[in-house]
Short mmCIF file of C-alpha atoms in Angstrom, two decimals:
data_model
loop_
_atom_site.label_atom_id
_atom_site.label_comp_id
_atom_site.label_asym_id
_atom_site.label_seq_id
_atom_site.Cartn_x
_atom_site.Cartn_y
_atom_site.Cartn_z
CA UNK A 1 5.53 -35.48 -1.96
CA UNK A 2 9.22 -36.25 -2.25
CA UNK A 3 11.36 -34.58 -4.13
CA UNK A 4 14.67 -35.05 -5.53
CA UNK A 5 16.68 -32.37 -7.31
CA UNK A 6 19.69 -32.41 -9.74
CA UNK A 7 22.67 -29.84 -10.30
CA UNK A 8 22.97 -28.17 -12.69
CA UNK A 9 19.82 -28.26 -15.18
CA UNK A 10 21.99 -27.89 -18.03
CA UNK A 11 25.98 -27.73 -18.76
CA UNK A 12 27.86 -26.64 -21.34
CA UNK A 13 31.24 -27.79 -21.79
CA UNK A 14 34.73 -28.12 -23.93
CA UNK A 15 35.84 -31.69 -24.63
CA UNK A 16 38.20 -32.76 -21.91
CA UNK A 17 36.55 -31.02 -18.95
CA UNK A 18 35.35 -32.82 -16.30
CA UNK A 19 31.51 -32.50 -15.01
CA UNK A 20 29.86 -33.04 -11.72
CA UNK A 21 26.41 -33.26 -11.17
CA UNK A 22 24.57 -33.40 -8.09
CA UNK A 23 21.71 -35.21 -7.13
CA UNK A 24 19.94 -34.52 -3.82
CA UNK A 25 16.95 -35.98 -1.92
CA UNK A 26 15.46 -33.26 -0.27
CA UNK A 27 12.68 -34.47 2.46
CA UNK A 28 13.84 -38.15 2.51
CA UNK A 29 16.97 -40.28 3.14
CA UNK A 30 17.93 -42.69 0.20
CA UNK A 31 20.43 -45.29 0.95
CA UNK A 32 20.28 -45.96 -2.91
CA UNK A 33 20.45 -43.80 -5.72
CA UNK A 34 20.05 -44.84 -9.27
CA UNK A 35 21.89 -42.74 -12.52
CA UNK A 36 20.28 -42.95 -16.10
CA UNK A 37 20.91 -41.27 -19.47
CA UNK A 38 18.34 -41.01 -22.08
CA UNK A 39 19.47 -40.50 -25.80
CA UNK A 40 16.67 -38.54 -27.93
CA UNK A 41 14.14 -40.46 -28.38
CA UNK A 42 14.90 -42.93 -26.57
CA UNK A 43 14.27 -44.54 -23.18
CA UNK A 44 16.06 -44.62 -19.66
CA UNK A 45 19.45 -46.55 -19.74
CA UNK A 46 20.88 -47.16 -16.43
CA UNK A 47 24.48 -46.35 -15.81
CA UNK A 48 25.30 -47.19 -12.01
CA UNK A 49 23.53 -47.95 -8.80
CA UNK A 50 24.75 -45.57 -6.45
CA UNK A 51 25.01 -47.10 -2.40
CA UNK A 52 25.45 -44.43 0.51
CA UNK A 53 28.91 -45.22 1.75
CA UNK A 54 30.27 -48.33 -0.65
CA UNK A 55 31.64 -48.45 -4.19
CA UNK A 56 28.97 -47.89 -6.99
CA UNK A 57 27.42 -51.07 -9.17
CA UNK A 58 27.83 -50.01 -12.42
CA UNK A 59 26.15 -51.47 -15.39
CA UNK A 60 27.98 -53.35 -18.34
CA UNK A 61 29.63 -51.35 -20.71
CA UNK A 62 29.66 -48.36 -18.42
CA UNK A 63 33.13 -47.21 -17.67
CA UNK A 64 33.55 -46.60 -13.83
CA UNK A 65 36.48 -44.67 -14.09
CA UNK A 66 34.70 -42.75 -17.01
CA UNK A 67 31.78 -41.87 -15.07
CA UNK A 68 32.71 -41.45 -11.35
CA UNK A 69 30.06 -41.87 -8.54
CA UNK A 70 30.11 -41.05 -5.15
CA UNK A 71 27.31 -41.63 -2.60
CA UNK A 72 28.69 -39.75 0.53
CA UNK A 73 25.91 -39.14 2.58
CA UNK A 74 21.82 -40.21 2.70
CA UNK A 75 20.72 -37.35 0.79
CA UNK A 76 23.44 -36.96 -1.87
CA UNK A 77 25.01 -38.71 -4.81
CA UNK A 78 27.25 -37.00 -7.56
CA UNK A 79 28.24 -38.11 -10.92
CA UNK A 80 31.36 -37.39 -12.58
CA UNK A 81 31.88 -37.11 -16.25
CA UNK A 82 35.55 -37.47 -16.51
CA UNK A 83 37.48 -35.89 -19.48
CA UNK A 84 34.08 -35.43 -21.16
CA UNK A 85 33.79 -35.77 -25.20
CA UNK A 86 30.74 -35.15 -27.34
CA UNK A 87 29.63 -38.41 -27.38
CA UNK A 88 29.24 -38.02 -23.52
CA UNK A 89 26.49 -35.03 -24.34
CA UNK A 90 23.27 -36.41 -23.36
CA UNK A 91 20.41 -36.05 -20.56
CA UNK A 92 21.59 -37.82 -17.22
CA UNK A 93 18.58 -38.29 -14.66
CA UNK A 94 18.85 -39.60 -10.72
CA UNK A 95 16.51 -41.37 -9.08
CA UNK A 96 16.30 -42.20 -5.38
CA UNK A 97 14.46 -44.95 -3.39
CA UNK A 98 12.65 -44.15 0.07
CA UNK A 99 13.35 -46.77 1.98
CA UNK A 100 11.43 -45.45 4.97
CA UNK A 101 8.32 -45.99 3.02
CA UNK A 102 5.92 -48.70 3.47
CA UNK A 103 6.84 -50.00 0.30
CA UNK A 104 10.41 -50.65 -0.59
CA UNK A 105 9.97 -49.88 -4.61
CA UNK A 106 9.14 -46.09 -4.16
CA UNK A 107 11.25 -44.45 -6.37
CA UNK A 108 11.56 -40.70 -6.97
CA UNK A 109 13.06 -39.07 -10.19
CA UNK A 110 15.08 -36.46 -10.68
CA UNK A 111 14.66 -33.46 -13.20
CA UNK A 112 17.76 -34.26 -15.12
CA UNK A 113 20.93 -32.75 -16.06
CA UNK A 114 21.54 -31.94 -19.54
CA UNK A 115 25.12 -31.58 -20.91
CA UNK A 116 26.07 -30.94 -24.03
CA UNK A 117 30.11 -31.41 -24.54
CA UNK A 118 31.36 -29.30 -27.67
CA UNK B 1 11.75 -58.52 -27.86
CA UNK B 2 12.01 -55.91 -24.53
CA UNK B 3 11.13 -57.39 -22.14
CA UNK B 4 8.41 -54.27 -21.37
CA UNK B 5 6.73 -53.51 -24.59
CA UNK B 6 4.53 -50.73 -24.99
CA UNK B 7 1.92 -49.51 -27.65
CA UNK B 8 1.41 -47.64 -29.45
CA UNK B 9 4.70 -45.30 -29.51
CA UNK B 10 3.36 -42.27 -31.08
CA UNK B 11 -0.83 -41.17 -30.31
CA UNK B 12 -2.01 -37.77 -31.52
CA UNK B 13 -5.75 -37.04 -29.95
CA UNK B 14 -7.79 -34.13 -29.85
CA UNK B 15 -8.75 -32.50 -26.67
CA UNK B 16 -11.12 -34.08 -24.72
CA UNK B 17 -10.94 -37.88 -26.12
CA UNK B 18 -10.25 -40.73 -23.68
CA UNK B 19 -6.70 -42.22 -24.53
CA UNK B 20 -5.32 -45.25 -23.36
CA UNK B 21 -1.89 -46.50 -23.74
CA UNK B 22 -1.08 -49.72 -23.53
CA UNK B 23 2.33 -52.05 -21.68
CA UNK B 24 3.14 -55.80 -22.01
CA UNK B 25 6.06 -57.78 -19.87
CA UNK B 26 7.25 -60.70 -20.17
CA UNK B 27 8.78 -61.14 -16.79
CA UNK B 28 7.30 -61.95 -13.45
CA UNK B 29 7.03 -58.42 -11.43
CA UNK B 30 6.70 -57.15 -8.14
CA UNK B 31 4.84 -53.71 -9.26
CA UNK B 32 4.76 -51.27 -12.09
CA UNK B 33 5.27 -47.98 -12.68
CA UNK B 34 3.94 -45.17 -14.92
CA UNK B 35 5.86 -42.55 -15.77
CA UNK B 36 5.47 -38.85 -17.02
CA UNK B 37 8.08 -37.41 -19.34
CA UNK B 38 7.53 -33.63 -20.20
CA UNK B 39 9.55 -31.72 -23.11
CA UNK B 40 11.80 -30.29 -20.64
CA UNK B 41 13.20 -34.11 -19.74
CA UNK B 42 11.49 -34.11 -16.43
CA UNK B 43 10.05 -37.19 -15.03
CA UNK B 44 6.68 -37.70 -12.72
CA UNK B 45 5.93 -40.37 -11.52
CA UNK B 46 1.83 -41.04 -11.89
CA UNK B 47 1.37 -44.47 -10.36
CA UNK B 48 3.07 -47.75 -9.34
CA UNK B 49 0.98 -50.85 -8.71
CA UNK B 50 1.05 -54.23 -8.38
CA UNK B 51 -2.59 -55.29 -8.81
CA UNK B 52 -5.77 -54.01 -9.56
CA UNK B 53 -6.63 -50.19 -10.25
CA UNK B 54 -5.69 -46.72 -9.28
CA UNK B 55 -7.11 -43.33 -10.25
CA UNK B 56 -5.74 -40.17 -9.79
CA UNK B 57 -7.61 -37.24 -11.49
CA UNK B 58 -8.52 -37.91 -14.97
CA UNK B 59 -5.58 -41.00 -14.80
CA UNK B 60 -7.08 -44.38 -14.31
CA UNK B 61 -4.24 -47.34 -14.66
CA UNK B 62 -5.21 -50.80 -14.39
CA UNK B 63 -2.92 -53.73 -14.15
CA UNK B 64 -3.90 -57.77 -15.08
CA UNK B 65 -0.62 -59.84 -13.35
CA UNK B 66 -1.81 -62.70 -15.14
CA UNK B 67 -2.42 -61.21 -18.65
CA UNK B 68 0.83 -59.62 -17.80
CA UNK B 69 -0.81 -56.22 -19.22
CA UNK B 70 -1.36 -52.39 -17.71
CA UNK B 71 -3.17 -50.21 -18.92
CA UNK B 72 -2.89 -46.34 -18.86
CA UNK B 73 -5.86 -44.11 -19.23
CA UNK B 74 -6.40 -40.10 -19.86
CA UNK B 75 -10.11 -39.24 -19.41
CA UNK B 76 -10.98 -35.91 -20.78
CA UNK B 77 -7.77 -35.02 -22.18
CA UNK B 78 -5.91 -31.97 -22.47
CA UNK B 79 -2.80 -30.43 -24.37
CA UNK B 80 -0.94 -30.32 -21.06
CA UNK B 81 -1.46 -33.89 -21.20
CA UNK B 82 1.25 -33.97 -23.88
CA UNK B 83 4.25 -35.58 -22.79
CA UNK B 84 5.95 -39.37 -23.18
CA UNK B 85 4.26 -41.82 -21.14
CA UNK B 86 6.77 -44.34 -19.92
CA UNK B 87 5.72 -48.11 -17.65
CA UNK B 88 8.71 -49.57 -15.99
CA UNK B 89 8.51 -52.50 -14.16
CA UNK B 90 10.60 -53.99 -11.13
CA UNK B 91 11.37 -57.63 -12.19
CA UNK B 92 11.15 -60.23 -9.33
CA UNK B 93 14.64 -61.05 -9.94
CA UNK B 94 16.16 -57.78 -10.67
CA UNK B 95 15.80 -56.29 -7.15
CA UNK B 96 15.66 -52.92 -7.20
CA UNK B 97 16.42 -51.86 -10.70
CA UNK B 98 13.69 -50.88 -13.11
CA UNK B 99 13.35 -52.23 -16.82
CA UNK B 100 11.90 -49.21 -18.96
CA UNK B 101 9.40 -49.33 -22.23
CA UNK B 102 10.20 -47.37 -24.97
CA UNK B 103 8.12 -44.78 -24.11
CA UNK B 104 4.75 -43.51 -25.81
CA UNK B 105 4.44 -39.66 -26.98
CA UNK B 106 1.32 -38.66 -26.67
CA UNK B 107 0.27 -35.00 -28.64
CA UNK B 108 -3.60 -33.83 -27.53
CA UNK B 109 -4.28 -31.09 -30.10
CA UNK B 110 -6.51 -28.24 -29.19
#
């Protein structure tokens, strides 16, 4: 099945640092990639939509300049934590859709990205 | 109200009892997804549909479009089984983005 990875699995950081993380479809192209963070306990909140080769759609109340995407090619999209505080610790999960799929809505998760900012 | 409701949040079973967790939407959809969300953060997806029923394993879901209702079932379950079950739905109108229930943990005991 399709898989999509993330990098790192888990990052540690000091406040002010600035933190990339990959995400990568491995066996598909996705012209759309999707970023989420979860809180404890609670569900997926979408940050951006992520489109190979234009300017991310970010959702309200996300910064853009806070959170930087870039979708350069079909098989990778990177977030950017920008000057990272604690309140910017939390699990950040990709997801990519298969558009060469008979149906459009196939979506494939990634295993996340945990960063904690101290 | 969420629009993509889901009950009940917590379920503790013992091993080998048939679960089934339950979502409610209030928006027209073009399919629905299940989700599996391990300790580790991790997420599988189990099933999307739009209508009828799908079984994979000891995973049956079930979907009613007009009831507006899925259904998530665990035959014979298992303490792998643990994990926090999420539906997500894409909304007719939202294009590609999915709307996410709160999630349901589900602990099988031994």
């Amino acid at each position: 099945g399709a898989v999509v990875s993330q990098h790192p699995s888990r990052v540690i950081c000091k406040s002010g640092t600035s933190v990339k993380i990959e995400c990568r479809s491995l066996d598909f192209q996705a012209t759309t990639m999707f970023w989420y963070r979860q809180f404890p306990k609670q569900s997926l909140m979408l940050m951006a939509t992520s489109n190979e080769g234009s300017k991310a759609t970010y959702e309200q109340g996300v910064e853009k300049d806070k959170f930087l995407i870039n979708h350069a090619s079909l098989t990778l999209s990177t977030l950017t934590v920008t000057s990272a505080h604690p309140e910017d610790s939390s699990f950040y999960i990709c997801s990519a859709r298969d558009v060469s799929g008979a149906r459009w809505e196939t979506q494939y998760f990634g295993p996340g990205t945990r960063l904690l900012v101290l | 109200k969420n629009e993509v409701e889901q009950s009940p949040q917590n379920l503790t079973a013992q091993e080998g009892e048939f679960i089934t967790i339950n979502c409610s939407y209030s928006v027209g959809i073009s399919a629905l997804h299940w989700l599996q969300q391990h300790p580790g953060g991790g997420i599988v997806s189990l099933f999307m549909l739009s209508s009828g029923k799908k079984k994979h394993g000891r995973l049956i879901a079930t979907i009613n479009i007009q009831e507006k209702h899925s259904s998530l079932h665990i035959t014979a379950s298992h303490p792998r089984d643990s994990a926090v079950y999420i539906c997500a739905v894409w909304g007719e109108t939202s294009g590609s983005r999915l709307t996410f229930g709160e999630g349901t943990q589900l602990t099988v005991n031994p």
